Amino acid sequence: NFMLTQPHSVSESPGKTVTISCTGNSGSIASNYVQWYQQRPGSAPTTVIYENNQRPSGVPGRFSGSIDSSSNSASLTISGLKTEDEADYYCQSYDTSIGVFGGGTKLTVL
Amino acid sequence: QLQLQESGPGLVKPSETLSLTCTVSGGSISSRSYYWGWIRQPPGMGLEWIGSFFYSGSTYYNPSLRSRVTISVDTSKNQFSLKLSSVTAADTAVYYCARQLWFEVRNRTLNWFDPWGQGTLVTVSS
């Protein structure tokens, strides 16, 4: 089964840059598009990146996404961290008619 | 602006059937451009895709839940529903409905959930 693995947690200081990884366990993560969702406590997930590196309108340019085929990983990078970026982040992709989510990464901005 | 709203009982007894409805406003669930899906999140845990459907009647279910899940649609009410049978405490979760974009783009599959409903907590307990 295709699985996406994320670090359980990351932390960084305001103003810094953080990168969250999402690694596929088989096949090529580049075969299908990866999305990234932000989930604040008590709220539903919202999209910050779709199609690997596209930002929906309203998402700041501080958020960017990329794919690294050599490591079979996707990455979400947030620059100029703000305290409001503190949230859980989930990657999501697809495999043979199945939606697949990563386990989520808790971002702490301290 | 498209909005989705989940509704249904917040408490279900073990071995019974969980039933939820998602009401869509600001768009039609009969659209040929979108799928519609259910996702759940146990307390303190991650997201799990449950299943999706297309207006034509095609349905797709998570293999781990397939034997217990049914997704149906009521186009007259612009609603779609989830039924999960033989529930246990492990089915306690916040259940979300979402619009799903699912198509080929440049030889790759885009499978994207957006937007989501606010979610509804269902607790399985006697």
GROMACS .gro file of C-alpha atoms in nm:
model
  236
    1ASN     CA    1   0.000   0.000   0.000
    2PHE     CA    2   0.114   0.350  -0.083
    3MET     CA    3   0.189   0.552   0.230
    4LEU     CA    4   0.314   0.903   0.296
    5THR     CA    5   0.540   0.961   0.596
    6GLN     CA    6   0.582   1.299   0.766
    7PRO     CA    7   0.784   1.402   1.072
    8HIS     CA    8   0.564   1.410   1.379
    9SER     CA    9   0.667   1.761   1.473
   10VAL     CA   10   0.891   2.051   1.380
   11SER     CA   11   0.961   2.379   1.552
   12GLU     CA   12   1.122   2.705   1.451
   13SER     CA   13   1.137   3.067   1.554
   14PRO     CA   14   0.935   3.352   1.409
   15GLY     CA   15   1.090   3.498   1.097
   16LYS     CA   16   1.281   3.180   1.016
   17THR     CA   17   1.219   2.922   0.744
   18VAL     CA   18   1.096   2.568   0.803
   19THR     CA   19   1.058   2.274   0.567
   20ILE     CA   20   0.824   1.980   0.625
   21SER     CA   21   0.889   1.662   0.433
   22CYS     CA   22   0.647   1.400   0.301
   23THR     CA   23   0.807   1.076   0.181
   24GLY     CA   24   0.642   0.808  -0.027
   25ASN     CA   25   0.714   0.445   0.063
   26SER     CA   26   0.688   0.306  -0.288
   27GLY     CA   27   0.656   0.399  -0.652
   28SER     CA   28   0.729   0.755  -0.752
   29ILE     CA   29   0.580   1.043  -0.558
   30ALA     CA   30   0.617   1.244  -0.876
   31SER     CA   31   0.366   1.020  -1.053
   32ASN     CA   32   0.072   1.210  -0.904
   33TYR     CA   33   0.022   1.554  -0.757
   34VAL     CA   34   0.074   1.633  -0.390
   35GLN     CA   35  -0.140   1.870  -0.189
   36TRP     CA   36  -0.068   2.029   0.149
   37TYR     CA   37  -0.334   2.122   0.403
   38GLN     CA   38  -0.313   2.341   0.712
   39GLN     CA   39  -0.531   2.253   1.010
   40ARG     CA   40  -0.559   2.483   1.307
   41PRO     CA   41  -0.701   2.343   1.634
   42GLY     CA   42  -1.073   2.289   1.617
   43SER     CA   43  -1.094   2.376   1.248
   44ALA     CA   44  -1.124   2.190   0.922
   45PRO     CA   45  -0.821   2.155   0.695
   46THR     CA   46  -0.763   2.420   0.432
   47THR     CA   47  -0.538   2.400   0.126
   48VAL     CA   48  -0.208   2.581   0.126
   49ILE     CA   49  -0.054   2.400  -0.176
   50TYR     CA   50  -0.207   2.197  -0.459
   51GLU     CA   51  -0.056   2.036  -0.770
   52ASN     CA   52   0.282   2.011  -0.589
   53ASN     CA   53   0.357   2.383  -0.590
   54GLN     CA   54   0.046   2.590  -0.663
   55ARG     CA   55  -0.096   2.829  -0.407
   56PRO     CA   56  -0.470   2.895  -0.386
   57SER     CA   57  -0.569   3.257  -0.388
   58GLY     CA   58  -0.534   3.403  -0.043
   59VAL     CA   59  -0.241   3.185   0.062
   60PRO     CA   60   0.069   3.398   0.121
   61GLY     CA   61   0.373   3.361  -0.102
   62ARG     CA   62   0.563   3.251   0.209
   63PHE     CA   63   0.423   2.903   0.145
   64SER     CA   64   0.584   2.696  -0.129
   65GLY     CA   65   0.585   2.332  -0.233
   66SER     CA   66   0.828   2.112  -0.422
   67ILE     CA   67   0.898   1.755  -0.527
   68ASP     CA   68   1.232   1.574  -0.504
   69SER     CA   69   1.221   1.258  -0.711
   70SER     CA   70   1.564   1.144  -0.590
   71SER     CA   71   1.435   1.109  -0.234
   72ASN     CA   72   1.076   1.030  -0.338
   73SER     CA   73   0.962   1.321  -0.125
   74ALA     CA   74   0.747   1.628  -0.136
   75SER     CA   75   0.824   1.932   0.076
   76LEU     CA   76   0.633   2.225   0.215
   77THR     CA   77   0.848   2.528   0.293
   78ILE     CA   78   0.724   2.820   0.498
   79SER     CA   79   0.946   3.126   0.510
   80GLY     CA   80   0.921   3.431   0.734
   81LEU     CA   81   0.740   3.223   0.994
   82LYS     CA   82   0.460   3.388   1.187
   83THR     CA   83   0.296   3.269   1.505
   84GLU     CA   84  -0.027   3.226   1.307
   85ASP     CA   85   0.144   2.952   1.102
   86GLU     CA   86   0.142   2.727   1.409
   87ALA     CA   87  -0.081   2.439   1.305
   88ASP     CA   88  -0.086   2.079   1.185
   89TYR     CA   89   0.013   2.024   0.822
   90TYR     CA   90  -0.088   1.722   0.612
   91CYS     CA   91   0.036   1.612   0.274
   92GLN     CA   92  -0.201   1.421   0.048
   93SER     CA   93  -0.176   1.238  -0.280
   94TYR     CA   94  -0.331   0.952  -0.472
   95ASP     CA   95  -0.278   0.587  -0.555
   96THR     CA   96  -0.502   0.369  -0.769
   97SER     CA   97  -0.836   0.532  -0.692
   98ILE     CA   98  -0.743   0.590  -0.328
   99GLY     CA   99  -0.683   0.920  -0.153
  100VAL     CA  100  -0.378   0.898   0.072
  101PHE     CA  101  -0.289   1.134   0.357
  102GLY     CA  102   0.037   1.167   0.543
  103GLY     CA  103   0.024   1.133   0.920
  104GLY     CA  104   0.055   1.506   0.977
  105THR     CA  105   0.324   1.734   1.120
  106LYS     CA  106   0.271   1.966   1.412
  107LEU     CA  107   0.446   2.297   1.349
  108THR     CA  108   0.535   2.497   1.656
  109VAL     CA  109   0.646   2.857   1.612
  110LEU     CA  110   0.825   2.969   1.924
  111GLN     CA  111  -1.906   3.048  -0.264
  112LEU     CA  112  -1.932   2.674  -0.220
  113GLN     CA  113  -2.011   2.556   0.131
  114LEU     CA  114  -2.053   2.211   0.278
  115GLN     CA  115  -2.222   2.124   0.606
  116GLU     CA  116  -2.224   1.787   0.779
  117SER     CA  117  -2.516   1.679   0.995
  118GLY     CA  118  -2.622   1.373   1.187
  119PRO     CA  119  -2.625   1.211   1.530
  120GLY     CA  120  -2.328   1.286   1.751
  121LEU     CA  121  -2.360   0.960   1.942
  122VAL     CA  122  -2.394   0.611   1.799
  123LYS     CA  123  -2.405   0.281   1.987
  124PRO     CA  124  -2.154   0.006   1.913
  125SER     CA  125  -2.262  -0.237   1.638
  126GLU     CA  126  -2.511   0.015   1.499
  127THR     CA  127  -2.491   0.217   1.177
  128LEU     CA  128  -2.346   0.568   1.164
  129SER     CA  129  -2.539   0.794   0.926
  130LEU     CA  130  -2.429   1.141   0.820
  131THR     CA  131  -2.545   1.386   0.557
  132CYS     CA  132  -2.351   1.657   0.378
  133THR     CA  133  -2.553   1.949   0.244
  134VAL     CA  134  -2.391   2.144  -0.036
  135SER     CA  135  -2.475   2.508  -0.106
  136GLY     CA  136  -2.340   2.745  -0.367
  137GLY     CA  137  -2.286   2.464  -0.619
  138SER     CA  138  -2.441   2.148  -0.757
  139ILE     CA  139  -2.337   1.796  -0.661
  140SER     CA  140  -2.449   1.697  -1.010
  141SER     CA  141  -2.157   1.888  -1.157
  142ARG     CA  142  -1.955   1.686  -1.405
  143SER     CA  143  -1.639   1.859  -1.285
  144TYR     CA  144  -1.620   1.731  -0.931
  145TYR     CA  145  -1.630   1.430  -0.708
  146TRP     CA  146  -1.752   1.450  -0.348
  147GLY     CA  147  -1.587   1.275  -0.058
  148TRP     CA  148  -1.585   1.184   0.308
  149ILE     CA  149  -1.278   1.203   0.531
  150ARG     CA  150  -1.251   1.133   0.902
  151GLN     CA  151  -1.014   1.221   1.184
  152PRO     CA  152  -1.006   1.033   1.515
  153PRO     CA  153  -0.939   1.256   1.815
  154GLY     CA  154  -0.575   1.364   1.823
  155MET     CA  155  -0.493   1.165   1.511
  156GLY     CA  156  -0.452   1.215   1.138
  157LEU     CA  157  -0.685   1.225   0.839
  158GLU     CA  158  -0.827   0.914   0.673
  159TRP     CA  159  -1.007   0.912   0.339
  160ILE     CA  160  -1.331   0.713   0.363
  161GLY     CA  161  -1.473   0.727   0.013
  162SER     CA  162  -1.594   0.938  -0.277
  163PHE     CA  163  -1.860   0.945  -0.544
  164PHE     CA  164  -1.924   1.100  -0.884
  165TYR     CA  165  -2.262   1.228  -0.999
  166SER     CA  166  -2.288   0.943  -1.249
  167GLY     CA  167  -2.311   0.699  -0.959
  168SER     CA  168  -1.950   0.579  -0.948
  169THR     CA  169  -1.827   0.525  -0.595
  170TYR     CA  170  -1.479   0.461  -0.455
  171TYR     CA  171  -1.410   0.339  -0.104
  172ASN     CA  172  -1.107   0.299   0.118
  173PRO     CA  173  -1.030  -0.073   0.104
  174SER     CA  174  -0.997  -0.083   0.481
  175LEU     CA  175  -1.359   0.032   0.520
  176ARG     CA  176  -1.519  -0.092   0.199
  177SER     CA  177  -1.718  -0.374   0.357
  178ARG     CA  178  -1.893  -0.132   0.593
  179VAL     CA  179  -1.931   0.191   0.391
  180THR     CA  180  -2.202   0.319   0.161
  181ILE     CA  181  -2.208   0.664   0.004
  182SER     CA  182  -2.529   0.777  -0.162
  183VAL     CA  183  -2.664   1.097  -0.313
  184ASP     CA  184  -2.990   1.290  -0.315
  185THR     CA  185  -2.961   1.533  -0.604
  186SER     CA  186  -3.304   1.684  -0.532
  187LYS     CA  187  -3.174   1.808  -0.198
  188ASN     CA  188  -2.815   1.866  -0.316
  189GLN     CA  189  -2.698   1.631  -0.044
  190PHE     CA  190  -2.485   1.322  -0.016
  191SER     CA  191  -2.473   1.076   0.267
  192LEU     CA  192  -2.243   0.838   0.446
  193LYS     CA  193  -2.342   0.515   0.616
  194LEU     CA  194  -2.089   0.315   0.817
  195SER     CA  195  -2.218  -0.008   0.961
  196SER     CA  196  -2.115  -0.219   1.262
  197VAL     CA  197  -1.934   0.069   1.428
  198THR     CA  198  -1.693   0.033   1.718
  199ALA     CA  199  -1.512   0.280   1.940
  200ALA     CA  200  -1.241   0.295   1.673
  201ASP     CA  201  -1.490   0.475   1.448
  202THR     CA  202  -1.512   0.768   1.689
  203ALA     CA  203  -1.392   1.064   1.488
  204VAL     CA  204  -1.466   1.402   1.338
  205TYR     CA  205  -1.622   1.332   0.999
  206TYR     CA  206  -1.569   1.581   0.717
  207CYS     CA  207  -1.726   1.607   0.375
  208ALA     CA  208  -1.540   1.779   0.094
  209ARG     CA  209  -1.551   1.856  -0.274
  210GLN     CA  210  -1.291   1.661  -0.465
  211LEU     CA  211  -1.115   1.757  -0.784
  212TRP     CA  212  -1.003   1.436  -0.952
  213PHE     CA  213  -0.866   1.439  -1.304
  214GLU     CA  214  -0.555   1.400  -1.515
  215VAL     CA  215  -0.328   1.701  -1.558
  216ARG     CA  216  -0.017   1.664  -1.770
  217ASN     CA  217  -0.019   1.282  -1.735
  218ARG     CA  218  -0.048   1.294  -1.357
  219THR     CA  219  -0.353   1.255  -1.137
  220LEU     CA  220  -0.478   1.550  -0.938
  221ASN     CA  221  -0.684   1.430  -0.644
  222TRP     CA  222  -0.754   1.732  -0.426
  223PHE     CA  223  -1.006   1.793  -0.148
  224ASP     CA  224  -1.125   2.152  -0.138
  225PRO     CA  225  -1.321   2.301   0.027
  226TRP     CA  226  -1.412   2.104   0.337
  227GLY     CA  227  -1.712   2.120   0.566
  228GLN     CA  228  -1.657   2.223   0.925
  229GLY     CA  229  -1.677   1.861   1.042
  230THR     CA  230  -1.898   1.683   1.290
  231LEU     CA  231  -1.786   1.472   1.585
  232VAL     CA  232  -1.938   1.126   1.607
  233THR     CA  233  -1.877   0.930   1.924
  234VAL     CA  234  -1.937   0.556   1.937
  235SER     CA  235  -2.036   0.459   2.287
  236SER     CA  236  -2.307   0.270   2.470
   0.00000   0.00000   0.00000
